[in-house]
Amino acid sequence: PQLRDQRYEAVVHLVTAAIGAERFYTLENNKARMESRPEAIALDGRLARAWVGHNALHVVENGTGSFEEKIRKTVDVVCRSLGVPGPRSQPRWWIVRNVDEQALAQLEPAEWKLEHVFLRTSDGSESRVTKKS
């Protein structure tokens, strides 16, 4: 329990396609996949039980959406766990009026590093995660 509870800030468990997305679970489309469907279900259960009790356990199930939706949910969980904003579908812009030039001139300049990670799904959509340090 100590290793489970203190080593990882968060745990994200993606439920196997063998549960809830059975038609996509096949040995034909994934060379790394070796387990039969019943074996995958049993392994998924053992993995899920291993993390029960962790204070930041997130389970991403196979819902009614697509695999791309599962990826988007996973990215959202990871971003929330890291405390960073999640991807937005549209950029945001603001128009600033009546700027106080004197107050602006008194501000100290600040520098930071932005790191962008782009994720592309099989349907061609793209998400970006930005880390500011």
Short mmCIF file of C-alpha atoms in Angstrom, two decimals:
data_model
loop_
_atom_site.label_atom_id
_atom_site.label_comp_id
_atom_site.label_asym_id
_atom_site.label_seq_id
_atom_site.Cartn_x
_atom_site.Cartn_y
_atom_site.Cartn_z
CA PRO A 1 0.00 0.00 0.00
CA GLN A 2 2.76 2.52 0.77
CA LEU A 3 4.32 2.11 -2.68
CA ARG A 4 0.88 2.26 -4.30
CA ASP A 5 -0.23 5.32 -2.35
CA GLN A 6 2.93 7.43 -2.29
CA ARG A 7 4.89 6.71 -5.44
CA TYR A 8 2.40 8.02 -8.00
CA GLU A 9 0.53 11.32 -8.01
CA ALA A 10 -2.26 9.80 -10.08
CA VAL A 11 -3.18 6.51 -11.71
CA VAL A 12 -5.16 6.34 -14.95
CA HIS A 13 -6.61 2.92 -15.76
CA LEU A 14 -7.93 2.50 -19.30
CA VAL A 15 -10.36 -0.39 -19.28
CA THR A 16 -9.57 -3.00 -21.92
CA ALA A 17 -11.61 -3.00 -25.11
CA ALA A 18 -12.55 -6.56 -24.17
CA ILE A 19 -15.00 -4.95 -21.72
CA GLY A 20 -17.54 -2.67 -23.33
CA ALA A 21 -15.96 -2.48 -26.78
CA GLU A 22 -15.79 -6.17 -27.58
CA ARG A 23 -16.10 -5.78 -31.33
CA PHE A 24 -12.78 -3.89 -31.34
CA TYR A 25 -10.90 -6.44 -29.26
CA THR A 26 -9.03 -8.70 -31.63
CA LEU A 27 -5.56 -10.14 -31.89
CA GLU A 28 -5.49 -9.14 -35.55
CA ASN A 29 -5.11 -5.37 -35.14
CA ASN A 30 -2.50 -5.19 -32.37
CA LYS A 31 0.77 -7.15 -32.55
CA ALA A 32 1.51 -6.44 -28.88
CA ARG A 33 -1.80 -7.97 -27.81
CA MET A 34 -1.40 -11.61 -26.79
CA GLU A 35 -4.34 -12.24 -24.47
CA SER A 36 -7.59 -13.81 -25.51
CA ARG A 37 -10.69 -11.80 -24.60
CA PRO A 38 -11.32 -13.79 -21.37
CA GLU A 39 -7.64 -13.44 -20.42
CA ALA A 40 -7.75 -9.68 -21.09
CA ILE A 41 -10.84 -9.31 -18.89
CA ALA A 42 -9.17 -11.22 -16.05
CA LEU A 43 -5.95 -9.19 -16.39
CA ASP A 44 -7.90 -5.92 -16.45
CA GLY A 45 -9.65 -6.93 -13.23
CA ARG A 46 -6.36 -7.73 -11.50
CA LEU A 47 -4.85 -4.41 -12.59
CA ALA A 48 -7.90 -2.45 -11.47
CA ARG A 49 -7.92 -4.16 -8.07
CA ALA A 50 -4.20 -3.44 -7.60
CA TRP A 51 -4.91 0.30 -7.62
CA VAL A 52 -8.06 0.32 -5.48
CA GLY A 53 -7.34 2.60 -2.53
CA HIS A 54 -5.10 5.05 -4.39
CA ASN A 55 -6.44 8.53 -3.68
CA ALA A 56 -6.16 9.65 -7.30
CA LEU A 57 -7.33 6.59 -9.23
CA HIS A 58 -9.13 7.46 -12.46
CA VAL A 59 -10.84 4.79 -14.54
CA VAL A 60 -11.55 5.50 -18.21
CA GLU A 61 -14.18 3.08 -19.40
CA ASN A 62 -15.39 2.17 -22.85
CA GLY A 63 -18.58 4.16 -23.18
CA THR A 64 -20.84 4.84 -26.08
CA GLY A 65 -18.26 7.06 -27.78
CA SER A 66 -15.41 6.23 -30.11
CA PHE A 67 -11.84 5.33 -29.28
CA GLU A 68 -10.96 8.96 -30.01
CA GLU A 69 -13.45 10.00 -27.31
CA LYS A 70 -11.71 7.62 -24.88
CA ILE A 71 -8.40 9.29 -25.75
CA ARG A 72 -9.92 12.74 -25.20
CA LYS A 73 -11.26 11.64 -21.80
CA THR A 74 -7.83 10.28 -20.90
CA VAL A 75 -6.11 13.52 -21.90
CA ASP A 76 -8.64 15.46 -19.82
CA VAL A 77 -7.97 13.26 -16.76
CA VAL A 78 -4.20 13.64 -17.16
CA CYS A 79 -4.44 17.42 -17.55
CA ARG A 80 -6.66 17.75 -14.47
CA SER A 81 -4.27 15.53 -12.50
CA LEU A 82 -1.32 17.71 -13.51
CA GLY A 83 -3.23 20.90 -12.81
CA VAL A 84 -2.83 22.18 -16.35
CA PRO A 85 -5.56 23.39 -18.66
CA GLY A 86 -6.92 20.77 -20.98
CA PRO A 87 -7.09 21.11 -24.72
CA ARG A 88 -9.66 23.53 -26.09
CA SER A 89 -11.54 23.04 -29.29
CA GLN A 90 -11.15 26.68 -30.33
CA PRO A 91 -8.51 29.30 -29.49
CA ARG A 92 -9.66 32.24 -27.39
CA TRP A 93 -8.91 35.88 -28.13
CA TRP A 94 -9.58 38.98 -26.06
CA ILE A 95 -9.85 42.62 -27.05
CA VAL A 96 -8.38 44.88 -24.40
CA ARG A 97 -9.49 48.51 -24.34
CA ASN A 98 -8.45 51.46 -22.18
CA VAL A 99 -5.01 50.17 -21.21
CA ASP A 100 -3.33 52.14 -18.41
CA GLU A 101 0.04 52.74 -20.09
CA GLN A 102 1.69 54.07 -16.90
CA ALA A 103 0.68 51.02 -14.85
CA LEU A 104 1.76 48.76 -17.71
CA ALA A 105 5.20 50.43 -17.85
CA GLN A 106 5.75 49.69 -14.14
CA LEU A 107 5.29 45.96 -14.54
CA GLU A 108 8.37 43.76 -14.43
CA PRO A 109 8.90 41.66 -17.54
CA ALA A 110 8.45 37.94 -17.05
CA GLU A 111 9.80 35.03 -19.02
CA TRP A 112 8.58 31.48 -19.10
CA LYS A 113 9.02 28.43 -21.20
CA LEU A 114 6.07 26.88 -23.01
CA GLU A 115 6.15 23.24 -24.02
CA HIS A 116 3.48 22.04 -26.43
CA VAL A 117 2.62 18.38 -26.89
CA PHE A 118 0.34 17.60 -29.82
CA LEU A 119 -1.79 14.47 -29.86
CA ARG A 120 -3.40 13.30 -33.07
CA THR A 121 -6.17 10.71 -33.09
CA SER A 122 -6.89 8.26 -35.87
CA ASP A 123 -9.83 10.37 -37.07
CA GLY A 124 -7.40 13.23 -37.78
CA SER A 125 -8.44 15.50 -34.91
CA GLU A 126 -5.69 17.08 -32.88
CA SER A 127 -5.35 18.08 -29.25
CA ARG A 128 -2.63 20.15 -27.64
CA VAL A 129 -1.40 20.10 -24.06
CA THR A 130 0.68 23.11 -23.02
CA LYS A 131 3.04 23.14 -20.06
CA LYS A 132 4.21 26.51 -18.73
CA SER A 133 7.35 26.64 -16.57
#
